[in-house]
Coordinates of C-alpha atoms in Angstrom, one line a residue:
M288 CA 41.5 63.9 106.6
K289 CA 40.0 63.4 103.1
K290 CA 42.0 66.3 101.8
F291 CA 45.2 64.8 103.1
R292 CA 44.4 61.5 101.4
Y293 CA 43.6 63.3 98.1
I294 CA 46.9 65.2 98.3
L295 CA 48.8 62.0 99.0
K296 CA 47.1 60.3 96.1
T297 CA 47.9 63.2 93.8
M298 CA 51.6 62.8 94.8
R299 CA 51.4 59.3 93.4
P300 CA 53.3 57.2 95.9
K301 CA 53.2 54.2 93.6
Q302 CA 55.3 56.1 91.1
W303 CA 58.1 56.7 93.7
I304 CA 59.7 53.4 92.7
K305 CA 61.3 55.6 89.9
N306 CA 63.4 57.1 92.6
F307 CA 65.3 53.9 93.2
F308 CA 67.6 55.3 90.5
V309 CA 69.4 57.0 93.3
F310 CA 70.8 53.6 94.5
P311 CA 73.0 52.3 91.6
A312 CA 75.9 54.5 92.7
L313 CA 75.6 53.0 96.2
L314 CA 75.8 49.5 94.7
F315 CA 78.5 49.9 92.0
S316 CA 80.8 52.0 94.2
K317 CA 80.6 49.2 96.9
S318 CA 79.4 51.9 99.4
F319 CA 76.7 49.5 100.5
T320 CA 79.1 48.4 103.3
D321 CA 79.0 51.9 104.8
P322 CA 76.0 52.5 107.1
R323 CA 76.3 56.3 106.6
A324 CA 76.2 56.0 102.8
I325 CA 73.2 53.7 103.1
G326 CA 71.4 56.3 105.2
L327 CA 72.2 59.1 102.9
S328 CA 71.0 57.1 99.9
V329 CA 67.7 56.4 101.6
L330 CA 67.4 60.1 102.5
A331 CA 68.0 60.9 98.8
F332 CA 65.2 58.5 97.9
L333 CA 62.8 60.1 100.3
L334 CA 63.6 63.7 99.3
F335 CA 63.3 62.8 95.6
S336 CA 60.0 61.1 96.3
L337 CA 58.6 64.1 98.1
G338 CA 60.0 66.4 95.4
S339 CA 58.6 64.5 92.5
G340 CA 55.3 64.2 94.4
T341 CA 55.0 68.0 94.5
V342 CA 55.7 68.2 90.8
Y343 CA 52.9 65.6 90.2
I344 CA 50.6 68.0 92.1
I345 CA 51.6 70.9 89.9
N346 CA 51.3 68.8 86.8
D347 CA 47.8 67.7 87.7
V348 CA 46.8 71.3 88.3
I349 CA 48.1 72.3 84.9
D350 CA 46.6 69.3 83.1
R351 CA 43.3 69.2 85.0
K352 CA 41.2 70.1 81.9
K353 CA 43.0 67.7 79.6
D354 CA 42.9 64.9 82.1
I355 CA 39.1 64.9 81.9
L356 CA 39.5 63.5 78.4
H357 CA 41.6 60.5 79.6
P358 CA 39.8 57.3 80.6
R359 CA 41.9 56.8 83.7
K360 CA 43.3 60.2 84.6
C361 CA 39.8 61.8 84.8
K362 CA 39.4 60.0 88.1
R363 CA 42.4 61.8 89.7
P364 CA 41.4 64.1 92.7
I365 CA 42.1 67.4 90.9
A366 CA 40.6 66.5 87.6
S367 CA 37.5 65.0 89.3
G368 CA 37.0 68.1 91.4
K369 CA 37.6 66.4 94.8
L370 CA 40.7 68.5 95.4
K371 CA 40.7 72.2 94.5
A372 CA 43.7 73.6 92.6
G373 CA 44.4 76.2 95.2
E374 CA 44.5 73.7 98.0
A375 CA 46.8 71.4 96.0
L376 CA 49.2 74.2 95.1
A377 CA 49.4 75.4 98.7
A378 CA 50.3 71.9 99.9
A379 CA 52.9 71.5 97.1
A380 CA 54.6 74.8 98.1
M381 CA 54.9 73.8 101.8
I382 CA 56.3 70.4 101.0
L383 CA 58.7 71.8 98.4
I384 CA 60.1 74.4 100.8
G385 CA 60.7 71.6 103.4
V386 CA 62.3 69.3 100.8
V387 CA 64.7 72.0 99.5
A388 CA 65.7 73.1 103.0
A389 CA 66.4 69.5 104.0
A390 CA 68.5 68.9 100.8
A391 CA 70.5 72.0 101.4
Y392 CA 71.3 70.9 105.0
V393 CA 72.6 67.6 103.7
S394 CA 74.6 68.8 100.7
I395 CA 74.5 72.0 98.6
K396 CA 75.5 70.0 95.4
F397 CA 72.7 67.5 96.1
M398 CA 70.2 70.3 96.6
G399 CA 71.3 71.8 93.3
I400 CA 70.6 68.6 91.4
L401 CA 67.3 68.2 93.1
V402 CA 66.2 71.8 92.3
L403 CA 67.4 71.3 88.7
Y404 CA 65.3 68.1 88.5
I405 CA 62.2 69.9 89.9
L406 CA 62.7 72.8 87.4
I407 CA 63.1 70.5 84.4
T408 CA 60.0 68.5 85.5
I409 CA 57.9 71.7 85.9
L410 CA 59.1 72.9 82.5
Y411 CA 58.2 69.5 81.1
S412 CA 54.6 69.9 82.5
L413 CA 54.3 73.4 81.1
K414 CA 55.9 73.1 77.7
L415 CA 58.3 70.2 76.9
K416 CA 55.7 67.3 77.1
S417 CA 54.0 68.9 74.1
T418 CA 57.2 69.2 72.1
P419 CA 58.2 66.0 70.2
I420 CA 61.7 64.5 71.0
L421 CA 62.3 67.1 73.7
D422 CA 59.6 65.4 75.8
I423 CA 61.3 62.1 76.0
L424 CA 64.7 63.7 76.5
A425 CA 63.3 65.6 79.5
I426 CA 61.9 62.4 81.0
A427 CA 65.3 60.7 80.5
A428 CA 67.1 63.7 82.0
G429 CA 65.1 63.4 85.2
F430 CA 66.3 59.8 85.7
V431 CA 69.9 60.7 84.9
L432 CA 69.7 63.5 87.6
R433 CA 68.4 60.9 90.1
T434 CA 71.3 58.6 89.4
L435 CA 73.8 61.5 89.6
S436 CA 72.3 62.7 92.9
G437 CA 72.8 59.2 94.4
A438 CA 76.5 59.5 93.7
V439 CA 76.8 63.1 94.9
I440 CA 75.1 62.6 98.2
I441 CA 77.5 59.7 99.2
G442 CA 80.5 61.5 97.8
V443 CA 81.5 59.2 95.0
E444 CA 82.2 59.9 91.3
A445 CA 79.4 59.1 89.0
S446 CA 80.6 56.8 86.2
S447 CA 80.0 58.3 82.7
W448 CA 79.1 54.8 81.5
L449 CA 76.5 54.5 84.2
L450 CA 74.9 57.8 83.3
L451 CA 74.9 56.9 79.6
C452 CA 73.3 53.5 80.3
T453 CA 70.7 55.2 82.4
S454 CA 70.0 57.7 79.6
A455 CA 69.5 54.9 77.0
L456 CA 67.2 52.9 79.4
C457 CA 65.1 55.9 80.2
L458 CA 64.8 57.0 76.6
F459 CA 63.6 53.4 75.9
L460 CA 61.0 53.7 78.7
A461 CA 59.9 57.2 77.7
A462 CA 59.3 56.2 74.0
N463 CA 57.3 53.2 75.2
K464 CA 55.2 55.6 77.4
R465 CA 54.4 57.8 74.4
K466 CA 53.5 54.7 72.3
T467 CA 51.1 53.5 75.0
E468 CA 49.5 56.9 75.2
L469 CA 49.1 57.1 71.4
E470 CA 47.5 53.7 71.3
T471 CA 45.2 54.5 74.3
M472 CA 44.0 57.9 73.2
K473 CA 43.7 57.0 69.5
E474 CA 41.9 59.8 67.6
A475 CA 41.9 62.1 70.6
A476 CA 45.7 61.7 71.1
G477 CA 46.6 65.0 69.5
E478 CA 44.0 66.9 71.5
Y479 CA 45.2 65.4 74.8
K480 CA 48.9 66.1 74.2
A481 CA 50.3 68.0 71.2
S482 CA 53.3 65.8 70.7
L483 CA 51.1 62.8 70.3
G484 CA 49.6 64.4 67.2
V485 CA 53.1 64.4 65.7
Y486 CA 54.4 61.0 66.7
T487 CA 53.6 57.9 64.7
L488 CA 53.8 54.3 65.8
P489 CA 56.5 53.4 63.2
F490 CA 58.6 56.3 64.4
L491 CA 58.3 55.4 68.1
N492 CA 59.0 51.7 67.3
Q493 CA 62.3 52.8 65.7
I494 CA 63.3 54.9 68.7
I495 CA 62.4 52.0 71.0
T496 CA 64.5 49.5 69.0
V497 CA 67.5 51.9 68.9
C498 CA 67.4 52.7 72.6
L499 CA 66.9 49.0 73.6
T500 CA 70.0 48.0 71.6
L501 CA 72.0 51.0 72.9
C502 CA 71.1 50.2 76.5
I503 CA 72.3 46.6 76.3
V504 CA 75.5 47.6 74.5
L505 CA 76.3 50.4 77.0
Y506 CA 75.6 48.2 80.0
A507 CA 77.9 45.5 78.6
L508 CA 80.6 48.1 78.0
Y509 CA 80.1 49.5 81.5
T510 CA 80.5 46.1 83.1
Y511 CA 83.6 45.4 81.0
Y512 CA 85.4 48.6 81.9
T513 CA 84.7 48.1 85.6
K514 CA 87.4 45.4 85.4
V515 CA 85.4 43.4 88.0
P516 CA 85.5 39.6 87.1
Y517 CA 82.2 38.1 86.0
M518 CA 80.4 41.4 86.1
M519 CA 79.8 41.3 82.4
G520 CA 77.7 38.2 82.9
T521 CA 75.0 40.3 84.5
T522 CA 74.3 41.6 81.0
A523 CA 72.1 38.5 80.5
F524 CA 69.7 39.8 83.2
V525 CA 69.5 43.2 81.5
F526 CA 68.9 41.6 78.1
Y527 CA 66.1 39.4 79.5
G528 CA 64.5 42.3 81.5
L529 CA 64.3 44.6 78.5
C530 CA 63.1 41.9 76.2
R531 CA 60.5 40.8 78.7
Y532 CA 59.3 44.4 79.1
Q533 CA 59.0 44.8 75.3
L534 CA 57.1 41.5 75.1
L535 CA 54.6 42.6 77.6
M536 CA 54.3 45.9 75.8
A537 CA 53.7 44.2 72.5
A538 CA 51.0 41.9 74.1
G539 CA 49.3 45.0 75.5
E540 CA 49.6 43.7 79.1
L541 CA 51.1 46.8 80.7
G542 CA 48.5 49.5 80.1
D543 CA 49.6 53.1 80.8
N544 CA 50.5 52.7 84.4
I545 CA 53.6 50.8 83.4
E546 CA 55.7 51.0 86.6
V547 CA 53.0 49.5 88.9
T548 CA 52.1 46.8 86.4
L549 CA 55.7 45.6 86.1
L550 CA 55.9 44.9 89.8
K551 CA 53.0 42.4 89.4
D552 CA 54.9 40.5 86.6
K553 CA 56.6 37.6 88.5
P554 CA 59.3 36.8 85.9
M555 CA 60.3 40.5 85.8
V556 CA 60.4 40.8 89.5
L557 CA 62.5 37.6 89.8
N558 CA 64.9 38.8 87.1
L559 CA 65.4 42.1 88.9
V560 CA 66.0 40.4 92.2
L561 CA 68.5 38.0 90.6
W562 CA 70.3 40.9 88.8
G563 CA 70.6 42.8 92.1
L564 CA 71.8 39.8 94.1
S565 CA 74.3 38.9 91.4
C566 CA 75.8 42.4 91.2
L567 CA 75.9 42.5 95.0
A568 CA 77.7 39.2 95.3
I569 CA 80.2 39.9 92.5
I570 CA 81.1 43.4 93.7
W571 CA 81.3 42.1 97.3
K572 CA 83.7 39.3 96.3
F573 CA 85.9 40.8 93.6
Y574 CA 85.7 44.6 93.8

């Protein structure tokens, strides 16, 4: 039973909130009125969660020696020695086979996107995360594939504007992630991750500013070209959310477990709920 708990912990269930990126296509295509589309979107979320969980296991096996240097990651089951690398990889292989088989049964196209996501993420763990620029591009690509898969599994066309907006948002988040790691690891940053030895805070701040601006502009253009009345007004929630996020980052209140910490910030959660309800109401009424 302990081994099962360690495997589940290594799969990082708290990080599965990232897989909510499969749902925007359901919302913006107004497919949320179709029970079958809702069920397929939930299935996509579950399969991506299990798929990303297996990649986390593989990543922790690869990084187990480096994680010992990190003040928080050294406590992970594999890095701490509570879970053997062989046991972890065996569990990952079994889960991965089941996930790919289930995805293929639902949709070959969806399976292709899921497999591509897994391959890119494994490549990221092996090489790309140590390569400046390509590391944050790989992170963003993973989120774009999640968004694309959400459209494919319910049989709707993924908007180019939506994919571009997702790209800008995730580049913004990835650059902030690198900035947090750089500030946390300090002198040991380059030893922990090669790309951190190349990045500088001024450079990352520039990337963050560009991507933040780009995300707001792209979202505004996306809502404009949907031709849905009042939809452009939801840009205010996006602006507030991104600025609130950056404010928390500047104040050092997020730490390096950003996704989990954000869910504890009441203004951020309230803003996200209001954005979702506003989009839902506007699309329901006018789309």
